[in-house]
PDB file of C-alpha atoms in Angstrom:
ATOM      1  CA  MET X  70      -0.288   0.089  -0.031  1.00 50.00           C
ATOM      2  CA  LEU X  71       0.977   3.465  -0.715  1.00 64.00           C
ATOM      3  CA  PRO X  72       1.774   5.945   2.241  1.00 64.00           C
ATOM      4  CA  ASP X  73       0.273   8.962   2.246  1.00 78.00           C
ATOM      5  CA  CYS X  74       3.618  10.742   1.416  1.00 79.00           C
ATOM      6  CA  LEU X  75       1.851  14.358   1.007  1.00 84.00           C
ATOM      7  CA  SER X  76       0.402  14.217   4.882  1.00 89.00           C
ATOM      8  CA  ALA X  77       2.723  16.114   7.701  1.00 91.00           C
ATOM      9  CA  GLU X  78       2.643  13.174   8.919  1.00 94.00           C
ATOM     10  CA  GLY X  79       5.004  11.779   5.943  1.00 92.00           C
ATOM     11  CA  GLU X  80       6.181  15.345   5.091  1.00 95.00           C
ATOM     12  CA  ARG X  81       7.994  14.936   9.132  1.00 96.00           C
ATOM     13  CA  ARG X  82       8.825  11.407   8.653  1.00 95.00           C
ATOM     14  CA  CYS X  83      10.894  12.405   5.196  1.00 96.00           C
ATOM     15  CA  ARG X  84      12.749  15.429   6.690  1.00 97.00           C
ATOM     16  CA  ARG X  85      14.610  14.081  10.020  1.00 97.00           C
ATOM     17  CA  LEU X  86      15.628  10.878   8.141  1.00 96.00           C
ATOM     18  CA  LEU X  87      17.774  13.380   5.951  1.00 97.00           C
ATOM     19  CA  ALA X  88      18.557  15.956   7.665  1.00 97.00           C
ATOM     20  CA  GLU X  89      21.305  14.290   8.781  1.00 95.00           C
ATOM     21  CA  ALA X  90      22.268  14.468   5.570  1.00 93.00           C
ATOM     22  CA  THR X  91      21.732  17.449   4.335  1.00 95.00           C
ATOM     23  CA  ALA X  92      23.360  19.739   6.823  1.00 93.00           C
ATOM     24  CA  ARG X  93      26.272  17.957   5.608  1.00 91.00           C
ATOM     25  CA  LEU X  94      25.955  17.081   1.760  1.00 90.00           C
ATOM     26  CA  ARG X  95      23.944  21.076   0.645  1.00 89.00           C
ATOM     27  CA  ALA X  96      27.619  22.199   0.447  1.00 85.00           C
ATOM     28  CA  LEU X  97      29.578  19.714  -0.593  1.00 83.00           C
ATOM     29  CA  PRO X  98      31.960  20.647  -3.271  1.00 84.00           C
ATOM     30  CA  ALA X  99      29.454  19.403  -6.072  1.00 88.00           C
ATOM     31  CA  ALA X 100      29.523  20.193  -9.683  1.00 91.00           C
ATOM     32  CA  ALA X 101      25.737  19.858 -10.149  1.00 94.00           C
ATOM     33  CA  ALA X 102      21.862  19.314  -8.378  1.00 96.00           C
ATOM     34  CA  VAL X 103      19.047  18.751 -10.070  1.00 97.00           C
ATOM     35  CA  LEU X 104      15.217  19.208  -7.388  1.00 98.00           C
ATOM     36  CA  VAL X 105      12.806  15.691  -7.290  1.00 98.00           C
ATOM     37  CA  PRO X 106       9.664  17.726  -7.699  1.00 98.00           C
ATOM     38  CA  LEU X 107       7.359  15.690  -5.604  1.00 98.00           C
ATOM     39  CA  CYS X 108       3.763  17.522  -7.169  1.00 97.00           C
ATOM     40  CA  SER X 109       0.202  15.924  -6.269  1.00 96.00           C
ATOM     41  CA  VAL X 110      -1.346  15.104 -10.237  1.00 96.00           C
ATOM     42  CA  ARG X 111      -5.502  15.794  -9.893  1.00 94.00           C
ATOM     43  CA  GLY X 112      -4.669  14.836  -6.104  1.00 93.00           C
ATOM     44  CA  VAL X 113      -1.974  12.137  -6.878  1.00 94.00           C
ATOM     45  CA  PRO X 114       1.197  11.607  -5.893  1.00 96.00           C
ATOM     46  CA  ALA X 115       3.453  12.283  -8.571  1.00 97.00           C
ATOM     47  CA  LEU X 116       7.799  13.193  -9.039  1.00 98.00           C
ATOM     48  CA  LEU X 117       7.852  15.532 -12.155  1.00 98.00           C
ATOM     49  CA  TYR X 118      10.745  15.105 -14.668  1.00 98.00           C
ATOM     50  CA  THR X 119      11.890  17.220 -17.849  1.00 97.00           C
ATOM     51  CA  LEU X 120      12.447  15.874 -21.406  1.00 94.00           C
ATOM     52  CA  ARG X 121      15.851  18.077 -22.030  1.00 87.00           C
ATOM     53  CA  SER X 122      16.112  19.491 -25.240  1.00 84.00           C
ATOM     54  CA  SER X 123      16.830  17.700 -28.846  1.00 71.00           C
ATOM     55  CA  ARG X 124      18.625  21.335 -29.388  1.00 71.00           C
ATOM     56  CA  LEU X 125      20.648  21.316 -26.985  1.00 60.00           C
ATOM     57  CA  ALA X 126      24.663  20.432 -27.152  1.00 58.00           C
ATOM     58  CA  GLY X 127      26.338  16.791 -25.804  1.00 58.00           C
ATOM     59  CA  ARG X 128      25.314  13.214 -25.019  1.00 57.00           C
ATOM     60  CA  HIS X 129      22.225  13.780 -23.276  1.00 59.00           C
ATOM     61  CA  LYS X 130      20.429  15.962 -25.478  1.00 60.00           C
ATOM     62  CA  GLY X 131      16.598  14.900 -25.437  1.00 64.00           C
ATOM     63  CA  ASP X 132      16.586  12.597 -22.577  1.00 87.00           C
ATOM     64  CA  VAL X 133      14.375  12.359 -19.431  1.00 95.00           C
ATOM     65  CA  SER X 134      15.794  14.469 -16.607  1.00 96.00           C
ATOM     66  CA  PHE X 135      14.779  16.060 -12.775  1.00 97.00           C
ATOM     67  CA  PRO X 136      15.246  20.474 -14.058  1.00 97.00           C
ATOM     68  CA  GLY X 137      18.850  20.931 -12.793  1.00 95.00           C
ATOM     69  CA  GLY X 138      22.355  21.839 -13.849  1.00 93.00           C
ATOM     70  CA  LYS X 139      25.809  23.413 -13.175  1.00 93.00           C
ATOM     71  CA  TYR X 140      26.534  24.817 -10.110  1.00 94.00           C
ATOM     72  CA  ASP X 141      27.747  28.573 -10.474  1.00 95.00           C
ATOM     73  CA  PRO X 142      29.597  30.549  -8.193  1.00 94.00           C
ATOM     74  CA  THR X 143      26.682  32.639  -6.678  1.00 95.00           C
ATOM     75  CA  ASP X 144      24.799  30.019  -5.755  1.00 95.00           C
ATOM     76  CA  GLN X 145      24.714  30.068  -1.784  1.00 94.00           C
ATOM     77  CA  ASP X 146      24.823  25.841  -1.383  1.00 95.00           C
ATOM     78  CA  MET X 147      23.464  22.900  -4.051  1.00 95.00           C
ATOM     79  CA  VAL X 148      20.083  23.440  -2.624  1.00 96.00           C
ATOM     80  CA  HIS X 149      19.983  27.149  -4.214  1.00 97.00           C
ATOM     81  CA  THR X 150      21.572  25.774  -7.119  1.00 96.00           C
ATOM     82  CA  ALA X 151      18.569  23.213  -7.705  1.00 97.00           C
ATOM     83  CA  LEU X 152      16.131  25.754  -7.241  1.00 98.00           C
ATOM     84  CA  ARG X 153      17.603  27.961  -9.206  1.00 98.00           C
ATOM     85  CA  GLU X 154      18.045  26.259 -11.896  1.00 97.00           C
ATOM     86  CA  THR X 155      14.043  24.497 -11.663  1.00 98.00           C
ATOM     87  CA  ARG X 156      13.018  27.884 -12.438  1.00 97.00           C
ATOM     88  CA  GLU X 157      15.503  28.698 -15.209  1.00 96.00           C
ATOM     89  CA  GLU X 158      13.712  25.555 -17.505  1.00 96.00           C
ATOM     90  CA  LEU X 159      10.269  25.494 -15.392  1.00 97.00           C
ATOM     91  CA  GLY X 160       9.300  28.845 -14.029  1.00 96.00           C
ATOM     92  CA  LEU X 161       8.848  26.795 -11.225  1.00 97.00           C
ATOM     93  CA  ALA X 162       9.480  29.389  -8.598  1.00 97.00           C
ATOM     94  CA  VAL X 163       9.941  26.492  -4.954  1.00 98.00           C
ATOM     95  CA  PRO X 164      10.811  28.783  -1.973  1.00 97.00           C
ATOM     96  CA  GLU X 165      13.368  27.262  -0.213  1.00 97.00           C
ATOM     97  CA  ASP X 166      11.667  26.244   3.516  1.00 97.00           C
ATOM     98  CA  HIS X 167       9.714  23.690   0.615  1.00 98.00           C
ATOM     99  CA  VAL X 168      12.871  21.431   0.272  1.00 98.00           C
ATOM    100  CA  TRP X 169      12.622  18.267   2.256  1.00 98.00           C
ATOM    101  CA  GLY X 170      17.036  17.929   1.991  1.00 98.00           C
ATOM    102  CA  VAL X 171      18.962  16.103   0.448  1.00 97.00           C
ATOM    103  CA  LEU X 172      19.253  12.392  -1.263  1.00 97.00           C
ATOM    104  CA  GLN X 173      22.279  10.723  -1.960  1.00 94.00           C
ATOM    105  CA  PRO X 174      25.041  12.180  -4.412  1.00 94.00           C
ATOM    106  CA  ILE X 175      25.986  10.069  -7.050  1.00 92.00           C
ATOM    107  CA  TYR X 176      28.213  10.209  -9.411  1.00 86.00           C
ATOM    108  CA  ASP X 177      27.880  10.111 -13.763  1.00 78.00           C
ATOM    109  CA  GLN X 178      30.655   8.206 -15.904  1.00 73.00           C
ATOM    110  CA  ARG X 179      32.676  11.391 -16.301  1.00 77.00           C
ATOM    111  CA  LYS X 180      32.626  11.401 -12.031  1.00 80.00           C
ATOM    112  CA  VAL X 181      30.418  14.403 -11.723  1.00 85.00           C
ATOM    113  CA  THR X 182      29.052  14.700  -8.793  1.00 91.00           C
ATOM    114  CA  VAL X 183      25.440  15.134  -9.184  1.00 94.00           C
ATOM    115  CA  VAL X 184      23.549  16.842  -6.301  1.00 95.00           C
ATOM    116  CA  PRO X 185      19.548  15.470  -5.714  1.00 97.00           C
ATOM    117  CA  VAL X 186      17.349  17.677  -3.884  1.00 98.00           C
ATOM    118  CA  LEU X 187      14.147  16.730  -2.962  1.00 98.00           C
ATOM    119  CA  ALA X 188      11.514  19.029  -2.546  1.00 98.00           C
ATOM    120  CA  GLY X 189       7.157  19.708  -1.788  1.00 97.00           C
ATOM    121  CA  VAL X 190       6.771  21.631  -4.345  1.00 97.00           C
ATOM    122  CA  GLY X 191       1.995  21.067  -3.713  1.00 95.00           C
ATOM    123  CA  PRO X 192      -0.917  20.652  -6.555  1.00 96.00           C
ATOM    124  CA  LEU X 193       0.597  21.209  -9.800  1.00 96.00           C
ATOM    125  CA  ASP X 194      -0.227  20.846 -14.013  1.00 96.00           C
ATOM    126  CA  PRO X 195       2.506  20.306 -15.643  1.00 96.00           C
ATOM    127  CA  GLN X 196       1.113  21.638 -18.373  1.00 94.00           C
ATOM    128  CA  SER X 197       0.518  24.829 -16.653  1.00 94.00           C
ATOM    129  CA  LEU X 198       4.188  25.359 -16.631  1.00 96.00           C
ATOM    130  CA  LYS X 199       5.846  27.149 -19.161  1.00 93.00           C
ATOM    131  CA  PRO X 200      10.098  25.639 -19.661  1.00 95.00           C
ATOM    132  CA  ASN X 201      12.728  26.960 -21.563  1.00 94.00           C
ATOM    133  CA  PRO X 202      12.396  25.832 -25.024  1.00 91.00           C
ATOM    134  CA  GLU X 203      16.242  26.241 -25.479  1.00 91.00           C
ATOM    135  CA  GLU X 204      16.793  23.487 -22.608  1.00 89.00           C
ATOM    136  CA  VAL X 205      13.088  21.279 -22.357  1.00 93.00           C
ATOM    137  CA  ASP X 206      11.133  19.869 -24.785  1.00 93.00           C
ATOM    138  CA  GLU X 207       8.162  18.075 -22.763  1.00 94.00           C
ATOM    139  CA  VAL X 208       7.119  18.354 -18.803  1.00 96.00           C
ATOM    140  CA  PHE X 209       5.718  15.710 -17.560  1.00 97.00           C
ATOM    141  CA  ALA X 210       4.612  13.506 -14.431  1.00 98.00           C
ATOM    142  CA  LEU X 211       4.577   9.390 -13.403  1.00 98.00           C
ATOM    143  CA  PRO X 212       2.536   9.018 -10.496  1.00 97.00           C
ATOM    144  CA  LEU X 213       4.072   7.151  -7.504  1.00 97.00           C
ATOM    145  CA  ALA X 214       1.632   4.443  -8.276  1.00 95.00           C
ATOM    146  CA  HIS X 215       2.885   3.916 -11.801  1.00 97.00           C
ATOM    147  CA  LEU X 216       7.280   3.725 -10.831  1.00 97.00           C
ATOM    148  CA  LEU X 217       6.092   1.737  -7.283  1.00 95.00           C
ATOM    149  CA  GLN X 218       4.342  -1.307 -10.170  1.00 95.00           C
ATOM    150  CA  ALA X 219       6.266  -3.985 -11.180  1.00 93.00           C
ATOM    151  CA  LYS X 220       5.634  -4.467 -14.373  1.00 96.00           C
ATOM    152  CA  ASN X 221       6.469  -0.441 -15.022  1.00 96.00           C
ATOM    153  CA  GLN X 222      10.138  -1.275 -13.411  1.00 94.00           C
ATOM    154  CA  GLY X 223      12.751  -3.048 -15.824  1.00 92.00           C
ATOM    155  CA  TYR X 224      16.877  -3.549 -14.693  1.00 89.00           C
ATOM    156  CA  THR X 225      20.049  -3.295 -17.753  1.00 83.00           C
ATOM    157  CA  HIS X 226      22.865  -5.140 -16.017  1.00 77.00           C
ATOM    158  CA  PHE X 227      26.205  -3.632 -17.534  1.00 73.00           C
ATOM    159  CA  CYS X 228      29.349  -5.859 -18.519  1.00 71.00           C
ATOM    160  CA  GLN X 229      32.234  -5.965 -19.381  1.00 68.00           C
ATOM    161  CA  GLY X 230      33.806  -8.670 -21.454  1.00 72.00           C
ATOM    162  CA  SER X 231      32.576 -11.185 -19.846  1.00 72.00           C
ATOM    163  CA  HIS X 232      33.074  -9.811 -15.906  1.00 69.00           C
ATOM    164  CA  PHE X 233      29.562  -8.306 -14.818  1.00 64.00           C
ATOM    165  CA  ARG X 234      29.930  -4.491 -14.144  1.00 67.00           C
ATOM    166  CA  TYR X 235      26.634  -3.277 -12.184  1.00 74.00           C
ATOM    167  CA  THR X 236      22.979  -3.006 -12.974  1.00 83.00           C
ATOM    168  CA  LEU X 237      20.624  -0.012 -13.461  1.00 88.00           C
ATOM    169  CA  PRO X 238      17.314   0.334 -12.433  1.00 92.00           C
ATOM    170  CA  VAL X 239      14.877   1.588 -16.011  1.00 95.00           C
ATOM    171  CA  PHE X 240      11.296   2.817 -15.129  1.00 96.00           C
ATOM    172  CA  LEU X 241       8.970   1.570 -17.959  1.00 96.00           C
ATOM    173  CA  HIS X 242       5.581   3.177 -19.532  1.00 96.00           C
ATOM    174  CA  GLY X 243       4.936   6.153 -18.450  1.00 95.00           C
ATOM    175  CA  PRO X 244       5.388   9.082 -21.851  1.00 95.00           C
ATOM    176  CA  HIS X 245       9.478   8.068 -22.699  1.00 96.00           C
ATOM    177  CA  ARG X 246      11.435   5.890 -20.553  1.00 95.00           C
ATOM    178  CA  VAL X 247      13.484   6.755 -17.626  1.00 96.00           C
ATOM    179  CA  TRP X 248      16.365   5.608 -17.423  1.00 92.00           C
ATOM    180  CA  GLY X 249      20.705   6.301 -16.116  1.00 90.00           C
ATOM    181  CA  LEU X 250      21.236   9.081 -13.403  1.00 93.00           C
ATOM    182  CA  THR X 251      17.665   9.562 -13.045  1.00 96.00           C
ATOM    183  CA  ALA X 252      16.235   6.453 -13.022  1.00 95.00           C
ATOM    184  CA  ILE X 253      19.345   5.748  -9.802  1.00 94.00           C
ATOM    185  CA  ILE X 254      17.623   9.142  -8.224  1.00 97.00           C
ATOM    186  CA  THR X 255      14.282   8.314  -9.344  1.00 97.00           C
ATOM    187  CA  GLU X 256      14.849   4.925  -7.435  1.00 95.00           C
ATOM    188  CA  PHE X 257      16.508   7.060  -3.444  1.00 95.00           C
ATOM    189  CA  ALA X 258      13.624   8.939  -4.060  1.00 97.00           C
ATOM    190  CA  LEU X 259      10.449   5.993  -3.790  1.00 96.00           C
ATOM    191  CA  GLN X 260      12.454   4.101  -1.219  1.00 94.00           C
ATOM    192  CA  LEU X 261      12.516   7.035   1.365  1.00 95.00           C
ATOM    193  CA  LEU X 262       9.304   7.651  -0.406  1.00 95.00           C
ATOM    194  CA  ALA X 263       7.570   4.057   0.113  1.00 93.00           C
ATOM    195  CA  PRO X 264       9.853   2.598   2.198  1.00 87.00           C
ATOM    196  CA  GLY X 265       8.996  -1.600   2.382  1.00 85.00           C
ATOM    197  CA  ALA X 266       6.937  -0.676  -1.690  1.00 88.00           C
ATOM    198  CA  TYR X 267      10.513  -1.118  -3.799  1.00 86.00           C
ATOM    199  CA  GLN X 268      12.415  -3.268  -4.738  1.00 80.00           C
ATOM    200  CA  PRO X 269      15.903  -1.787  -5.332  1.00 81.00           C
ATOM    201  CA  ARG X 270      17.132  -2.451  -8.499  1.00 71.00           C
ATOM    202  CA  LEU X 271      20.529  -1.009  -8.396  1.00 68.00           C
ATOM    203  CA  VAL X 272      23.846  -2.666  -8.175  1.00 60.00           C
ATOM    204  CA  PHE X 273      26.532  -0.949  -8.495  1.00 59.00           C
ATOM    205  CA  PRO X 274      30.128  -0.956  -5.976  1.00 54.00           C
ATOM    206  CA  GLY X 275      30.266   1.501  -3.194  1.00 47.00           C
ATOM    207  CA  VAL X 276      27.079   2.431  -4.202  1.00 52.00           C
ATOM    208  CA  SER X 277      24.361   2.085  -0.723  1.00 46.00           C
ATOM    209  CA  ARG X 278      20.962   1.074  -1.189  1.00 45.00           C
ATOM    210  CA  GLY X 279      19.883   2.803   1.576  1.00 45.00           C
TER     211      GLY X 279
END
């Protein structure tokens, strides 16, 4: 059964669990931060995603992602990076007191550190947002109930030669496939928001499932 993660009690539980890590990690020297927006779409708890613009340079154009981007020297910390980038990409201003905490940082293939920041953004209609067309092609939400259904979950095993290296989660059957770093961050969020309701797929040396 999906817990009421949008309730005041659910928020307090998540904030309490993230408090120690948030105090330690929000000032972590990192290259980038993303916001993990927990919202309510027609009363249904959901996570908000973006489809990166196909006009962007680089290998991640056209990928599903959370709003976010590179740290700027004017940012107070990584939380402010995530909030600023979300405002610039989506026109969505999220007050700092809506931030629940910092999830486990992750690293991309170039060993760049990305800090995920979980925030409750309240009732939201993704179609009402006005994303920056230079950065975002589409905004969509996936209900937590959808993400937690086994039929919508998959995984990819990665090997080097004949040796297993790691397994990454994939989330299927939404408007777009959620994979890569965004799927890993989604997994971290689901483990926090719906404890016991999600079976982790991530198997990666040095990455905790907790």
